[in-house]
Coordinates of C-alpha atoms in Angstrom, one line a residue:
X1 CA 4.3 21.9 4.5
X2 CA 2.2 25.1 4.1
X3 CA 2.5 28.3 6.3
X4 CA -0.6 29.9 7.9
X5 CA -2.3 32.4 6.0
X6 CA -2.7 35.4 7.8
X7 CA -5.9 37.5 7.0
X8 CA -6.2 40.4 7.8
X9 CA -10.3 41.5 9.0
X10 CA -11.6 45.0 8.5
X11 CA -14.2 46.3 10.7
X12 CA -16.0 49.6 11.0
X13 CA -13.2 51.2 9.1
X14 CA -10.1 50.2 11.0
X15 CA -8.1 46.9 10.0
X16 CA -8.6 44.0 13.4
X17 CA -4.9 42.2 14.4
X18 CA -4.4 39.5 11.9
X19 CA -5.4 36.0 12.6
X20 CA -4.2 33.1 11.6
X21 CA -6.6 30.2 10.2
X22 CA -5.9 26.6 11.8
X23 CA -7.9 23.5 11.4
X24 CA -6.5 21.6 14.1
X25 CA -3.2 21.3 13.9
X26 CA -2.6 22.0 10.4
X27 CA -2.2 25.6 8.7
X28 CA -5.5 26.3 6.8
X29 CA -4.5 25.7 3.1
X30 CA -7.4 28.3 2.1
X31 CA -7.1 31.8 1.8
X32 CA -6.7 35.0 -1.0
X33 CA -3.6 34.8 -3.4
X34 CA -2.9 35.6 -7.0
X35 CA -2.7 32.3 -8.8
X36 CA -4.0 32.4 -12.3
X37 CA -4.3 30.4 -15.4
X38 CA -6.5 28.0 -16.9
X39 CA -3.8 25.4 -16.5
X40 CA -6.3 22.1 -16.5
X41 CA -9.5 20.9 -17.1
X42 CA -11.7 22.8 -14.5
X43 CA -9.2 25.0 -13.8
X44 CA -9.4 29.1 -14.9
X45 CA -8.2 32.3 -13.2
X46 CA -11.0 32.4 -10.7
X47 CA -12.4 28.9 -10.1
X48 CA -11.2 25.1 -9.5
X49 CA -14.5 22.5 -10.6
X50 CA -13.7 19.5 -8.3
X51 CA -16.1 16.5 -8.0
X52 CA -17.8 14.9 -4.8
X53 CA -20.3 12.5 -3.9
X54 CA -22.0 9.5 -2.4
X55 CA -24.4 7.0 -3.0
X56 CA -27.5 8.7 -0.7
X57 CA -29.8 8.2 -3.7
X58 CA -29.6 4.1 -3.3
X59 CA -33.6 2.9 -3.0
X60 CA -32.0 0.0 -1.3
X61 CA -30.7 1.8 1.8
X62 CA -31.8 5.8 1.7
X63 CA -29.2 7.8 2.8
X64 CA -26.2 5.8 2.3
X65 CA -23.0 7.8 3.5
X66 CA -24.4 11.3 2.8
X67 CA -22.4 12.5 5.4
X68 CA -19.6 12.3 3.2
X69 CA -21.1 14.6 0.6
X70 CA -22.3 17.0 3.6
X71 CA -19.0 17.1 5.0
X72 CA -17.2 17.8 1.4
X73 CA -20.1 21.0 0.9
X74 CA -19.5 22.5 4.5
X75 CA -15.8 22.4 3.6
X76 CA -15.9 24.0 0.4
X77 CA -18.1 27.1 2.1
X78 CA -15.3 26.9 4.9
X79 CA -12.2 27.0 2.1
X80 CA -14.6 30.3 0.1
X81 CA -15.4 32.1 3.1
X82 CA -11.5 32.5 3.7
X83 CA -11.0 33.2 -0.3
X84 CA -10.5 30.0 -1.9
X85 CA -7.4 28.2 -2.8
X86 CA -5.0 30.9 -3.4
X87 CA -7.6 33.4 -4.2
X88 CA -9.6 30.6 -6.6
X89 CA -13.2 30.3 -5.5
X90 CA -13.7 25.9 -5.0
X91 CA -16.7 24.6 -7.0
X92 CA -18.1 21.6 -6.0
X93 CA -19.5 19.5 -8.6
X94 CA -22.1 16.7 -6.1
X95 CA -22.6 13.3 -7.9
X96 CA -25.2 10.8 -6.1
X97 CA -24.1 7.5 -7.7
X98 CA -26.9 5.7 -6.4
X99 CA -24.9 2.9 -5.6
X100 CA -25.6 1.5 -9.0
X101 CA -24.8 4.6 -11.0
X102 CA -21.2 5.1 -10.3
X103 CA -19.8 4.7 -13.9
X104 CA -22.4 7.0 -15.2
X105 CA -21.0 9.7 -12.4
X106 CA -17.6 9.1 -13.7
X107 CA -18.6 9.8 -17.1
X108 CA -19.7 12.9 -16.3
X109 CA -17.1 14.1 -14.2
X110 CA -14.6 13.3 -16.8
X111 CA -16.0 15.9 -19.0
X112 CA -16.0 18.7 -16.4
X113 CA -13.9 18.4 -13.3
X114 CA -10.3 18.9 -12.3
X115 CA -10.0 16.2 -9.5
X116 CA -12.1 13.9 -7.5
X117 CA -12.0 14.9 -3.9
X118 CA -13.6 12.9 -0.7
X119 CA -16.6 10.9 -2.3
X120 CA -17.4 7.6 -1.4
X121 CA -18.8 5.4 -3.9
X122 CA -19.8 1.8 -3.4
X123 CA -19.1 0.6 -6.6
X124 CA -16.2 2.3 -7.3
X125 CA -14.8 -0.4 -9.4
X126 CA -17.5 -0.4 -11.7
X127 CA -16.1 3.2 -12.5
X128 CA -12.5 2.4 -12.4
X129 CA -12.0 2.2 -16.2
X130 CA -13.4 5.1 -16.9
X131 CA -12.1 7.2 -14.6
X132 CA -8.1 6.1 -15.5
X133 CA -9.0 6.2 -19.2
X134 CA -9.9 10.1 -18.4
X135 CA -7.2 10.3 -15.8
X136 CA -9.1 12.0 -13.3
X137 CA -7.1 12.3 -10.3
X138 CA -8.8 11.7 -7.0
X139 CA -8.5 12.0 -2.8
X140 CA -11.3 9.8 -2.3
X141 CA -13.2 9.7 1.6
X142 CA -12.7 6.2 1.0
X143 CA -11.8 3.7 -1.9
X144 CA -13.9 0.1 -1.7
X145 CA -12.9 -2.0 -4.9
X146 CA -9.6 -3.9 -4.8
X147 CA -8.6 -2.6 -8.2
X148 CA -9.5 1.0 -6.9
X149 CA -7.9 0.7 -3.8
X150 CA -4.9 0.2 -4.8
X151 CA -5.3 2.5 -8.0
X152 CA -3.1 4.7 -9.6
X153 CA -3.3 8.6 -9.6
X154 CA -5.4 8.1 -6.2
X155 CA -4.3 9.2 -2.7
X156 CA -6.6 8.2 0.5
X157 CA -6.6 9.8 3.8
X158 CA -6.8 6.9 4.9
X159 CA -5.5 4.3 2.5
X160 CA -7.6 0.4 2.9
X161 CA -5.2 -1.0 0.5
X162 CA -6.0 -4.6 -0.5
X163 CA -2.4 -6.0 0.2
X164 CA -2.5 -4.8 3.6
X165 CA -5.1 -4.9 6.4
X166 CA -4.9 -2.7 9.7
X167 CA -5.7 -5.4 12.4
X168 CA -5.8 -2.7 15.7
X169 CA -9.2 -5.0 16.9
X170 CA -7.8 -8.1 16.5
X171 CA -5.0 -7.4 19.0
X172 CA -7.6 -5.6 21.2
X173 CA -10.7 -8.0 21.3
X174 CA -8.2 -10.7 21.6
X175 CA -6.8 -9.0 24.6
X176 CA -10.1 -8.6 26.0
X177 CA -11.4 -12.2 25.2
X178 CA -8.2 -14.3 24.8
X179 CA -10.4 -17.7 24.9
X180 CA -13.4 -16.4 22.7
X181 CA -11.2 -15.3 19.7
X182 CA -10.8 -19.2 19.2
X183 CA -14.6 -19.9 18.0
X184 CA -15.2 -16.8 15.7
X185 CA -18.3 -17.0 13.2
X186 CA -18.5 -14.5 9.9
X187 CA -21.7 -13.0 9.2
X188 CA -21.8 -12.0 5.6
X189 CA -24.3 -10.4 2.8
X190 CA -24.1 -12.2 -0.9
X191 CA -22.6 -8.7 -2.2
X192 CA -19.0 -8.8 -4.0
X193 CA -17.7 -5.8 -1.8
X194 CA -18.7 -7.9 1.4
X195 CA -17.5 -11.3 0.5
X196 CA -14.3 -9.5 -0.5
X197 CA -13.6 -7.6 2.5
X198 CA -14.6 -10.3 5.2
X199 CA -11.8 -12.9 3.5
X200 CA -9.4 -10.0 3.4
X201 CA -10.4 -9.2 7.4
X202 CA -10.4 -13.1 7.9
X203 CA -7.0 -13.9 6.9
X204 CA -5.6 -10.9 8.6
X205 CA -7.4 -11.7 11.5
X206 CA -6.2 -15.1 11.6
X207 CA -2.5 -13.8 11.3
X208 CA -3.0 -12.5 15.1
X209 CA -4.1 -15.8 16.5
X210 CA -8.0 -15.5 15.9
X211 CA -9.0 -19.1 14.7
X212 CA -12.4 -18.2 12.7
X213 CA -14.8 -21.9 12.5
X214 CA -16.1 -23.3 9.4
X215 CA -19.6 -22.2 9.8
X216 CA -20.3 -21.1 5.7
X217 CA -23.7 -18.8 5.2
X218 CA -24.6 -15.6 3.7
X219 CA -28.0 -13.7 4.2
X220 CA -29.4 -11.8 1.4
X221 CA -28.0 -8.5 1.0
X222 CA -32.3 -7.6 0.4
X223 CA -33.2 -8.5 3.7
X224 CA -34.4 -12.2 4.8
X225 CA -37.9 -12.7 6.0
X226 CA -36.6 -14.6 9.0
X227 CA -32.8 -14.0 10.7
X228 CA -33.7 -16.9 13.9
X229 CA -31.8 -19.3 11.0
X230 CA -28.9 -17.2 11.4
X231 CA -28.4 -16.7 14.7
X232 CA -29.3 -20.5 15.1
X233 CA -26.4 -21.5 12.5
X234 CA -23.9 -19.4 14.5
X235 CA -25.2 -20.7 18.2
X236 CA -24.7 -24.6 17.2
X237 CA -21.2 -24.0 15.5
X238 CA -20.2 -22.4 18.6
X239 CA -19.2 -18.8 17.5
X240 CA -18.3 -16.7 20.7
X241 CA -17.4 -13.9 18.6
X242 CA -18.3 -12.8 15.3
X243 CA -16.7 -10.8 12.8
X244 CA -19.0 -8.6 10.1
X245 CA -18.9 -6.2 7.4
X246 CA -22.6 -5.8 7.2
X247 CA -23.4 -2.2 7.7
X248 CA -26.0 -1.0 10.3
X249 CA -29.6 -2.0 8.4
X250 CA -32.5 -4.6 8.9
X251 CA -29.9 -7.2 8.2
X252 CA -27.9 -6.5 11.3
X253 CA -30.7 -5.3 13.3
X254 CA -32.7 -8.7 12.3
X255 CA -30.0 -11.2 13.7
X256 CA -29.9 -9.1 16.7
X257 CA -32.9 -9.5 17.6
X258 CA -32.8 -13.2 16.8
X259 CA -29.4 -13.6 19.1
X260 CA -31.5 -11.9 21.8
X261 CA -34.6 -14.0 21.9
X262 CA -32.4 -17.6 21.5
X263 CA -30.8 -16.2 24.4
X264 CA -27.3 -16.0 22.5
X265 CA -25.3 -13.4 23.8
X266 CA -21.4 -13.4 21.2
X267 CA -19.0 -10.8 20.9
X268 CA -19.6 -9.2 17.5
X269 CA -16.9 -6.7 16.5
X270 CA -16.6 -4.8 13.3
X271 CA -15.1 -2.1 11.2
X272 CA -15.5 1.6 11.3
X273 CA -18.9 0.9 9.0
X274 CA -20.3 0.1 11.6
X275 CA -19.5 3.8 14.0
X276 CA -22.8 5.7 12.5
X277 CA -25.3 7.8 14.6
X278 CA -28.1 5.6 13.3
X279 CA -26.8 2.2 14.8
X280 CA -26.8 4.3 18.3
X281 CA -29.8 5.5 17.6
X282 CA -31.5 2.1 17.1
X283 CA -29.7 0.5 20.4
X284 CA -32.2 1.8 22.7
X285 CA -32.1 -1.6 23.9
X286 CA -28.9 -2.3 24.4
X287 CA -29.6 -5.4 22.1
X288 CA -25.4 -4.5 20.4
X289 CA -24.1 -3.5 23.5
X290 CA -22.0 -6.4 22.8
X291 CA -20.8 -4.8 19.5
X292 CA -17.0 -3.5 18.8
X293 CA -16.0 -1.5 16.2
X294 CA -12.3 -0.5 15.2
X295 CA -11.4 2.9 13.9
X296 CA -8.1 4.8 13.2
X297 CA -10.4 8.3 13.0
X298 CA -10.9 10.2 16.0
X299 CA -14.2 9.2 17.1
X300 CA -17.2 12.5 17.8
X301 CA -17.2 11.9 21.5
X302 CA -13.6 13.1 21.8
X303 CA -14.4 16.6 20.6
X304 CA -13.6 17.9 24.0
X305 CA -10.2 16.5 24.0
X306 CA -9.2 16.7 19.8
X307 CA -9.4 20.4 18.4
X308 CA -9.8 19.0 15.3
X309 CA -12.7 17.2 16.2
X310 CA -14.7 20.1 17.3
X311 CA -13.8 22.2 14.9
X312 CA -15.0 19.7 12.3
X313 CA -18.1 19.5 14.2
X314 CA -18.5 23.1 14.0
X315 CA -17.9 23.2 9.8
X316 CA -20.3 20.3 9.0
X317 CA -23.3 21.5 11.5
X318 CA -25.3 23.0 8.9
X319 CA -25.4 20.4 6.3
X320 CA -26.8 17.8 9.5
X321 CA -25.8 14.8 11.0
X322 CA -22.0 13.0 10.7
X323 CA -20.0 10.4 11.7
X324 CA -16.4 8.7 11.0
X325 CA -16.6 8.8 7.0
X326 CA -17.8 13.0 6.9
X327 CA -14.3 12.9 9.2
X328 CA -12.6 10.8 6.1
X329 CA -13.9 13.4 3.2
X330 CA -12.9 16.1 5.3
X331 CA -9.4 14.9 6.1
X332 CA -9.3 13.9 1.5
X333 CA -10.4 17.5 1.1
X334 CA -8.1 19.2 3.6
X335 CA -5.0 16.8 1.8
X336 CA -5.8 17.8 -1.5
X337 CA -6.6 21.8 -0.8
X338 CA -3.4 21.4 0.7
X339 CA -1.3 20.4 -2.5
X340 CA -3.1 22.5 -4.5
X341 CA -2.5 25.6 -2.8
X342 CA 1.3 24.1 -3.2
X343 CA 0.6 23.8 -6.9
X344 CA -0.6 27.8 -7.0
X345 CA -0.4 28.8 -10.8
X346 CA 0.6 25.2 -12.1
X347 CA -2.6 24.0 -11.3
X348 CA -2.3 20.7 -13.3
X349 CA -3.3 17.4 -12.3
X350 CA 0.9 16.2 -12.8
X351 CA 1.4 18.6 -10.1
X352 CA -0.9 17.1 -7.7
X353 CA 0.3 13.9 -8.6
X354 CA 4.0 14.9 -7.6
X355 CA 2.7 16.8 -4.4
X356 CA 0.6 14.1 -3.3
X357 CA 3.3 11.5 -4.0
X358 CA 5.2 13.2 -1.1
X359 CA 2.6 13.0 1.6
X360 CA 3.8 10.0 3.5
X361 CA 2.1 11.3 6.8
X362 CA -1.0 12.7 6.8
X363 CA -3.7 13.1 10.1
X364 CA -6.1 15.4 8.7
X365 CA -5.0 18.1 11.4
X366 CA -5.8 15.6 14.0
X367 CA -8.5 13.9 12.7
X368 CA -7.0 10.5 12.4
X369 CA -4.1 9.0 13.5
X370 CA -1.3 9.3 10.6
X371 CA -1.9 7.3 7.3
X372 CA 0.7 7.2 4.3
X373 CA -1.3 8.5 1.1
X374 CA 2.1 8.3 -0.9
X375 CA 2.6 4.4 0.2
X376 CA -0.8 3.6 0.2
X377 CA -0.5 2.1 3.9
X378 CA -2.6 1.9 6.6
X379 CA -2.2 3.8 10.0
X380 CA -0.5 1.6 12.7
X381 CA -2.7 2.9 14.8
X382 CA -6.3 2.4 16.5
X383 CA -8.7 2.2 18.8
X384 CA -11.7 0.0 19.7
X385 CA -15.2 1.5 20.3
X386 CA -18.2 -0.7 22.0
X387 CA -21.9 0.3 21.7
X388 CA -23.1 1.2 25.3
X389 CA -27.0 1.6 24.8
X390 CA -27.0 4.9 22.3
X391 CA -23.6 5.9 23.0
X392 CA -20.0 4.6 21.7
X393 CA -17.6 4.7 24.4
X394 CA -13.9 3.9 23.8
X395 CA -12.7 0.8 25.4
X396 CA -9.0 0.4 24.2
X397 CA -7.1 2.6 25.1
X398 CA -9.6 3.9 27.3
X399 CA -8.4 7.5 27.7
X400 CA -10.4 9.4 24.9
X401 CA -7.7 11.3 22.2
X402 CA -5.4 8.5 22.1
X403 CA -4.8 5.6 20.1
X404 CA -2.7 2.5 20.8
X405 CA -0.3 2.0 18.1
X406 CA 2.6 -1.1 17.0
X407 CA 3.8 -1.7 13.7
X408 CA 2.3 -5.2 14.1
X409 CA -1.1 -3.7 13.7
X410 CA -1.2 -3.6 10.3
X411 CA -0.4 -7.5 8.6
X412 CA 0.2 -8.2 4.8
X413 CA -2.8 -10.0 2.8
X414 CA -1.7 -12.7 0.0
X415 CA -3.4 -14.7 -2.5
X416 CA -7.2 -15.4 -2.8
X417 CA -7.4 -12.5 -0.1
X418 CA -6.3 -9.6 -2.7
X419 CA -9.2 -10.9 -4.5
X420 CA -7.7 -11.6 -7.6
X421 CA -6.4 -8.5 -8.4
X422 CA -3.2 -8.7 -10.3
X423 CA -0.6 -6.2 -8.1
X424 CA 2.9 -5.2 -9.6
X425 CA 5.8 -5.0 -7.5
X426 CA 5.3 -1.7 -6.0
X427 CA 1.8 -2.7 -5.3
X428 CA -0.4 -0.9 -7.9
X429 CA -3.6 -2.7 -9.7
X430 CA -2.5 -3.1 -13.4
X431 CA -6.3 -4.1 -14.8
X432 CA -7.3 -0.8 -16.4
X433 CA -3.7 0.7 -17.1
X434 CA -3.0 2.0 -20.5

């Protein structure tokens, strides 16, 4: 671990009592030093180039996760305003992939950047090749493709790998709603990353004693002119809960507003895609009240309770609005500033490789319960959030800044369910190694 920089503040002439930088409960990795060298790509005696980014640029849904690229500015200004990375000023390179644009992204930061750090793109497989056959190393915010998810020279937060699936809700709802986990229904966009993660979710989910219905659909990932269909197909198969990817948009608003005029009232639960301000927002109704969504973050609302959480909230205010995954590129970029300060002047991306292979707890300061970025595994912890007009409250465990943890809360995932990626036995995806 690092030791707290102490920095000492001049004012009006005389020197203030030192102070010593935090976020949360981890020493601030930024601060002045005397590291030097142009040791890497990016690197030189006063700057580190690192890439960002996110796919706000996408036509199809405006916007899309820009708080990751916010949060991963606002941190860079926090890491400079306290002198850098031992002494070397962070540059932020910002890519918008667009969604569709990721490889071209990739392309380009393979010709100027040192590392990746906490972007979030949605095809990140489609840039996979490229960015191995560059080896840029990343901390991605989050990783979505199973060949990039379980990548080498990549360390998440968070890891999602696609052998393993954290299953927190599934214990939860089902503790909640022991009969209604027996009827669950799948609602489901025709988009790779959705089919893939719903059978990943399904078989999980079914390993905890939720018995999902054969009830096949998908709705176009465009939008449907009509979602009664929908909502009809999962009302006469019987669905008393239903399990979805689908992100807050006019496909889940749609089939909302259908279950509410048939009169159809399931359980819907989801994953931590689904904890944004702009799904709140829309609930004026209460028409999701019924909605729960997992997460192993610290959700906004416990800022009172979770210093890490408030101070967060505090960094990112300036670039605007944030939610669970500007938490997740804040907690890659505090994990990597943190190894690179260990690296000081051998800056290289082998170092970060070894430092980061070591990490095998990692909370962000407090900003998540603990994930393993050196095993790639999932925190055995989290909590369940339900929609409550335009607020989330936490349901399980109900005391805000806890999380209910068990090792049985994250299950193995076989099969058709690691979607085809070939795995070798220490659980890395072989497609694009050279």
């Amino acid at each position: 671990g690092s030791t707290a920089m102490v920095s000492a503040v001049a004012g009006g002439g005389a020197v203030a009592s030192a102070a010593t930088t935090n976020f949360g409960s981890l020493p601030s990795p930024c601060g002045p030093g005397k590291a030097t060298g142009a040791t890497d790509q990016g690197v030189t005696d006063t700057s580190i180039r690192i890439a960002y980014g996110d796919d706000r640029g996408y036509a199809g849904d405006p916007g899309l996760d820009q708080s990751m690229g916010n949060a991963m500015k606002a941190f860079v200004g926090w890491c400079n305003a306290q002198g850098g990375i031992n002494g070397r000023t962070v540059i932020g390179d910002y890519y918008d992939a667009a969604v569709l644009n990721a490889n071209t992204v990739m392309t380009q930061a393979c010709k100027t950047d040192f590392m990746l750090v906490g972007e979030g793109f949605s095809l990140d497989n489609t840039a996979e090749q490229t960015r191995l056959g560059c080896n840029l190393v990343q901390v991605p915010g989050f990783a979505v493709g199973p060949d990039v998810a379980n990548a080498y020279e990549s360390y998440q937060p968070l890891p999602n790998p696609v052998n393993m699936s954290p299953v927190s809700s599934a214990y939860q709802v089902k503790g909640l709603f022991p009969s209604k986990v027996k009827k669950v229904g799948e609602y489901i966009e025709n988009l790779a990353p959705d089919e893939q993660s719903t059978a990943k979710a399904k078989q999980a989910f079914t390993q905890t004693g939720w018995n999902f219905l054969d009830c096949p659909f998908q709705i176009n990932y465009t939008g449907e002119p009509n979602y009664t269909p929908f909502a009809q197909r999962l009302q006469s198969c019987g669905a008393q809960v239903v399990f979805t990817d689908v992100s807050p948009s006019p496909e889940l608003y749609g089939v909302l507003e259908a279950d509410n005029q048939l009169g159809y009232n399931p359980i819907w639960v989801g994953e931590s895609n689904l904890y944004t301000p702009q799904f709140s927002a829309w609930n004026t109704s209460g028409l999701a009240n019924n909605f729960y969504v997992r997460t192993s973050s610290e959700p906004l609302e416990a800022a009172n309770v979770v210093p890490a959480v408030k101070q967060f909230l505090s960094i990112v205010k300036k670039p605007g609005p944030t939610d669970q995954l500007g938490e997740q590129s804040a907690s890659a970029f505090l994990l990597w500033s943190t190894e690179a300060k260990a690296c000081g002047s051998t800056l290289t991306r082998q170092c970060m490789v070894n430092q980061l292979a070591t990490v095998t707890a990692w909370t962000g300061g407090g900003l998540s319960a603990p994930g393993n970025p050196a095993k790639n595994t999932p925190p055995q912890c989290g909590l369940l959030l339900r929609l409550q007009n335009t607020k989330y409250v936490q349901v399980v465990p109900k005391k805000l800044g806890t999380f209910q943890c068990s090792s049985s809360f994250v299950v193995p995932n076989s099969g058709a369910a690691v979607l085809g990626t070939t795995l070798n036995a220490q659980g890395y995806s072989t497609k694009y190694v050279t």
